[in-house]
Coordinates of C-alpha atoms in Angstrom, one line a residue:
X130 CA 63.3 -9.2 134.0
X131 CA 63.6 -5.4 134.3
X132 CA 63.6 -3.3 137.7
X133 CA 64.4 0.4 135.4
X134 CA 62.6 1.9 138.4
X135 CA 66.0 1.1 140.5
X136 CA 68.4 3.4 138.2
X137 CA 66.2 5.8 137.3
X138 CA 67.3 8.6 140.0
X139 CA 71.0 7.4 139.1
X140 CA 70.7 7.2 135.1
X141 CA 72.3 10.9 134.2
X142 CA 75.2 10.2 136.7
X143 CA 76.0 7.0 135.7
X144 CA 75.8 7.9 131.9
X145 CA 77.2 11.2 131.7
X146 CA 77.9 13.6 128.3
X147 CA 81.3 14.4 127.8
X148 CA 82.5 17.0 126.2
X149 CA 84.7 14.6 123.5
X150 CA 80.7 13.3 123.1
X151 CA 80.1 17.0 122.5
X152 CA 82.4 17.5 119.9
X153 CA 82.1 14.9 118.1
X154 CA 78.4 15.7 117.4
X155 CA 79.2 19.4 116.6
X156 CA 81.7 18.0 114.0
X157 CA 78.9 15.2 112.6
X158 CA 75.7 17.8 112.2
X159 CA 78.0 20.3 110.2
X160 CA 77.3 17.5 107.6
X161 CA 73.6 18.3 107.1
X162 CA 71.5 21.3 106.1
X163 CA 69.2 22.9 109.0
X164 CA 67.6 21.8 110.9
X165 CA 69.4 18.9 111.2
X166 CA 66.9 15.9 112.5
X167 CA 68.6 13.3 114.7
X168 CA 67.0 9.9 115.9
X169 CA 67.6 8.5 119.4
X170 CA 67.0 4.4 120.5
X171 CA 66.9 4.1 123.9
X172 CA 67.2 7.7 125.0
X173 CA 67.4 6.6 128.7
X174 CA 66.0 10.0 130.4
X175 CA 67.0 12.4 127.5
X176 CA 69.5 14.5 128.8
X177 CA 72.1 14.2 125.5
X178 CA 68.5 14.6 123.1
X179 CA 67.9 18.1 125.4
X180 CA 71.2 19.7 124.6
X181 CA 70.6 18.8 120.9
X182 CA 67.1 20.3 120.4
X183 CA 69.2 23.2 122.8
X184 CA 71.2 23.2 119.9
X185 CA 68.7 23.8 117.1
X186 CA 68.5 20.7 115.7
X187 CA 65.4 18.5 115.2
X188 CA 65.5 15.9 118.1
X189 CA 63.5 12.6 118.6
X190 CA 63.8 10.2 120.8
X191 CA 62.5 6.8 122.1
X192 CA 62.9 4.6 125.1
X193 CA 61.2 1.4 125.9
X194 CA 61.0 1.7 129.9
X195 CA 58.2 4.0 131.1
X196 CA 60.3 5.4 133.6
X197 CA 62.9 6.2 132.0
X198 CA 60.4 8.2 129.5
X199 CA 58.5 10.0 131.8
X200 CA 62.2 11.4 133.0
X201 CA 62.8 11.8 129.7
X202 CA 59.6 14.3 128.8
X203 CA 59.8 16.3 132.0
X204 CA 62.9 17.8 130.5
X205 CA 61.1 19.3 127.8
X206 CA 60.8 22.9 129.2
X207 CA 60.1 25.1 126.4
X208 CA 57.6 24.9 123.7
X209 CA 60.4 26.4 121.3
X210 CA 62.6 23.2 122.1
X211 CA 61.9 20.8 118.6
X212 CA 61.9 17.5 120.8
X213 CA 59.7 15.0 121.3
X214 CA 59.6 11.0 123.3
X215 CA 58.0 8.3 122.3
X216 CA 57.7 5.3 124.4
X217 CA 58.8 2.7 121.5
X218 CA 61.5 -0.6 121.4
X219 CA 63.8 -0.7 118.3
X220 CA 61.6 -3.5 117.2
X221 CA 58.6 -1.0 116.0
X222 CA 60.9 2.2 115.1
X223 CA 60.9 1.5 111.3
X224 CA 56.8 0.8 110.9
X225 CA 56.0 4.7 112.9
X226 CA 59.2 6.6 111.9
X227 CA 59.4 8.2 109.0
X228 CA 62.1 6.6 106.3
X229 CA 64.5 7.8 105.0
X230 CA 64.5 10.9 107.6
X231 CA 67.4 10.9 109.5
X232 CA 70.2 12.4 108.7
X233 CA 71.8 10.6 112.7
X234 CA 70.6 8.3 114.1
X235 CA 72.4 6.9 117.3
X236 CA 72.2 4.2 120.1
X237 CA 74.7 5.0 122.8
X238 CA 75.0 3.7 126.3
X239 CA 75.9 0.2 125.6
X240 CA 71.9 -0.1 124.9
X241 CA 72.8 -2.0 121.7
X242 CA 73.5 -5.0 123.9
X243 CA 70.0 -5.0 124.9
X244 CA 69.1 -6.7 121.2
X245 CA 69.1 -10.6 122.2
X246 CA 70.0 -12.6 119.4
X247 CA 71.8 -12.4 116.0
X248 CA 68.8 -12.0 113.8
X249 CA 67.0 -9.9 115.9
X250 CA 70.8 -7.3 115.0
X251 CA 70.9 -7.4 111.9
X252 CA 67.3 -6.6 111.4
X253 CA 68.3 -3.5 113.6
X254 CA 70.8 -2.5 111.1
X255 CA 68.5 -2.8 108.5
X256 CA 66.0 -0.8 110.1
X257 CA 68.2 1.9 110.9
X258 CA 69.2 2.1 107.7
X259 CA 65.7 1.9 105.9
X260 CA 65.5 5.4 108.3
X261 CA 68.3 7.4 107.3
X262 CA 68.7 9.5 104.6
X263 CA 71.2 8.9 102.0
X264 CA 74.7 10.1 103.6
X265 CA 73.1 10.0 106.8
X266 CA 75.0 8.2 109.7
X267 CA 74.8 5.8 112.6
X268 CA 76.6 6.4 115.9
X269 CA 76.9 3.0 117.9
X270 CA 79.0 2.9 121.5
X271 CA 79.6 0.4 123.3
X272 CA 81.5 -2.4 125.4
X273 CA 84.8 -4.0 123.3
X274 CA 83.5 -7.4 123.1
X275 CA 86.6 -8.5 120.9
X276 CA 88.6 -8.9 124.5
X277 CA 85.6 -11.0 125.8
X278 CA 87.2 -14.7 126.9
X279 CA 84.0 -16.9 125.3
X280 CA 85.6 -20.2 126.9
X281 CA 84.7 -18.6 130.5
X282 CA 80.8 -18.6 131.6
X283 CA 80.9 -15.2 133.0
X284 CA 82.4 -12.3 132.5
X285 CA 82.1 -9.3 134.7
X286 CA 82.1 -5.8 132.4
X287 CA 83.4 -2.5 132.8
X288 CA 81.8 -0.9 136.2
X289 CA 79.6 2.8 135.6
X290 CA 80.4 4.9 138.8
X291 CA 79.0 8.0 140.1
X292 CA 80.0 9.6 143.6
X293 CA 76.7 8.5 144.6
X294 CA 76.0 5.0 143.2
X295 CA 77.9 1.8 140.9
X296 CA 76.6 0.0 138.2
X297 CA 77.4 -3.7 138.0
X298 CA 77.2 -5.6 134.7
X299 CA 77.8 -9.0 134.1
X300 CA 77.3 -11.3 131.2
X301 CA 76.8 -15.1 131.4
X302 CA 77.2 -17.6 128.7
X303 CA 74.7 -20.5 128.6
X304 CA 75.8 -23.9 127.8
X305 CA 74.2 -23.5 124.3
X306 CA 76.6 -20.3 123.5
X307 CA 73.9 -18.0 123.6
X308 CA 73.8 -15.3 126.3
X309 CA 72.3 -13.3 128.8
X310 CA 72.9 -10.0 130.9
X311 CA 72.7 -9.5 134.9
X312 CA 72.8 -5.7 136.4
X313 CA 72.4 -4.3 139.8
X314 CA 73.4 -1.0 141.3
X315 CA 74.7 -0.7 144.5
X316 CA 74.0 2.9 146.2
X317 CA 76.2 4.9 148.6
X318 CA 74.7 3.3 152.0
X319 CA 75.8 -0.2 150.2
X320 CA 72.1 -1.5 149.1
X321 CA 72.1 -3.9 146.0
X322 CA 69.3 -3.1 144.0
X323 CA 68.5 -5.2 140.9
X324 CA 68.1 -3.5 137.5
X325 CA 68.4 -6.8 134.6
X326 CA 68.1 -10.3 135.5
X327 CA 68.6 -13.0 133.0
X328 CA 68.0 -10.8 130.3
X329 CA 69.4 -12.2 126.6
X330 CA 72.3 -10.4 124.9
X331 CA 74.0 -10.5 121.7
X332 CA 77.5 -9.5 122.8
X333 CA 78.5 -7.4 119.4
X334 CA 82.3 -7.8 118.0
X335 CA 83.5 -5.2 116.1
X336 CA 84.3 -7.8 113.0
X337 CA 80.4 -8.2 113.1
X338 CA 79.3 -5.2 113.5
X339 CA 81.7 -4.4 110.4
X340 CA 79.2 -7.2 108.4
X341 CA 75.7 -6.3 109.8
X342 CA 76.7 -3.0 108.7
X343 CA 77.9 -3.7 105.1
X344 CA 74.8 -6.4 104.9
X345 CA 72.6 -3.7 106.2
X346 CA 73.5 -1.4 103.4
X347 CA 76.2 0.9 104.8
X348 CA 79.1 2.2 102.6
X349 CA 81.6 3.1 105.4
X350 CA 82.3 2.2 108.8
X351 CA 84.8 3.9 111.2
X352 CA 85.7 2.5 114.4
X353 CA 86.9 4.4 117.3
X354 CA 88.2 3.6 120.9
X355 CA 85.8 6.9 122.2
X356 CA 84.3 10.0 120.9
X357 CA 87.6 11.5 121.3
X358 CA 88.0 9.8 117.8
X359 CA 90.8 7.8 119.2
X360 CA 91.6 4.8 116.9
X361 CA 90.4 1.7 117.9
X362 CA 93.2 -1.2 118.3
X363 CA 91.2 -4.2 119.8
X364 CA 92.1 -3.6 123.3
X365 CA 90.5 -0.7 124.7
X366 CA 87.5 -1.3 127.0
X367 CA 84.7 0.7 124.5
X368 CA 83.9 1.4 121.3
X369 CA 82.5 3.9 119.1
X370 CA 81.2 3.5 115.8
X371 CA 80.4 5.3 112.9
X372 CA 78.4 3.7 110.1
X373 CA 77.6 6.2 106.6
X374 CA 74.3 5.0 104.5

């Protein structure tokens, strides 16, 4: 169950640009001829695909969660801005999008853990693939799932915090080794409001995300700690990806 309407007000706060996220996108477009067209799953409310079509570059992006898309399209300001939402899950992206388009494509924000199961992930892969163009590339971040203890039912991941709200995320193990996500945000005046309940994960490793990728079609894949290109050891608390069709 989904209650998006709860973190809606909080989502730019809580999921901030940095500037090492910055960079390391003004180092990845200066791959591609203009204008460079970049994909976005689960944009949230659109403020990283904004500073891109800012940019000059050819910017689309789609988000399940109505809320989050109407957030999302209100930030389109300018006519001259080449940016556009679509209210779309991962599942549909390869029958409307054009393939073999992107030259990026990118799901950031931990939203890859939203994708429940394994075969439901390496269809993603696929997909993602089947929509880039050949050198194109695929930025993934997310939680380090390679520190997760699986012989413990829950485990409680890294807290988002903003001076105004926290985002609590914890994923539980059922008996049967699948899994499933729980989130609630508590505000400044200390109300706990719920935003996932019982909502099925595939908790990604990066040894697996390593496979779906190769599977999937990918030549290279570099693995980073964060976008400050930091490499990744196992241990840190994220990851950041970076897949080459």
């Amino acid at each position: 169950m989904y209650s998006i309407q709860n973190i809606v007000e909080y989502y730019d706060e809580l999921f901030p640009v940095t500037t090492a996220q910055k960079k390391f996108y003004d180092e990845l477009v200066k791959n591609y001829s203009d204008p460079v067209k970049i994909l976005s799953i689960q944009c949230g409310t659109g403020v990283f695909e904004s500073i891109l079509a800012r940019e000059g570059f050819d910017v689309t992006g789609i988000e399940f969660h109505a809320d989050l898309l109407h957030a999302a399209s209100m930030r389109k300001r300018s006519q001259l801005m080449s940016i556009r939402f679509f209210q779309m899950g991962y599942q549909d992206m390869s029958r409307f999008l054009g393939k073999g388009f992107y030259n990026i494509i990118s799901i950031l924000d931990d939203q890859i853990m939203m994708i429940p199961d394994e075969q439901q992930m390496l269809q993603f892969f696929r997909d993602v693939r089947t929509l880039l163009t050949d050198g194109g590339r695929f930025v993934i971040s997310l939680p380090n799932f390679d520190i997760m203890n699986q012989g413990i039912p829950m485990q409680q991941l890294p807290t988002r915090a903003s001076m105004r709200a926290s985002l609590f995320t914890e994923l539980w193990r059922n008996d049967n080794g699948s899994f499933y996500l729980k989130q609630n945000l508590e505000t400044g005046n200390g109300s706990l409001l719920p935003i996932l309940e019982d909502e099925r994960s595939f908790p990604l490793t990066s040894g697996q995300l390593a496979e779906f990728a190769r599977t999937a079609g990918f030549r290279r894949t570099d693995l980073f700690a964060g976008f400050d290109k930091t490499p990744f050891t196992g241990q840190e608390d994220g990851l950041v990806a970076l897949l080459e069709a």
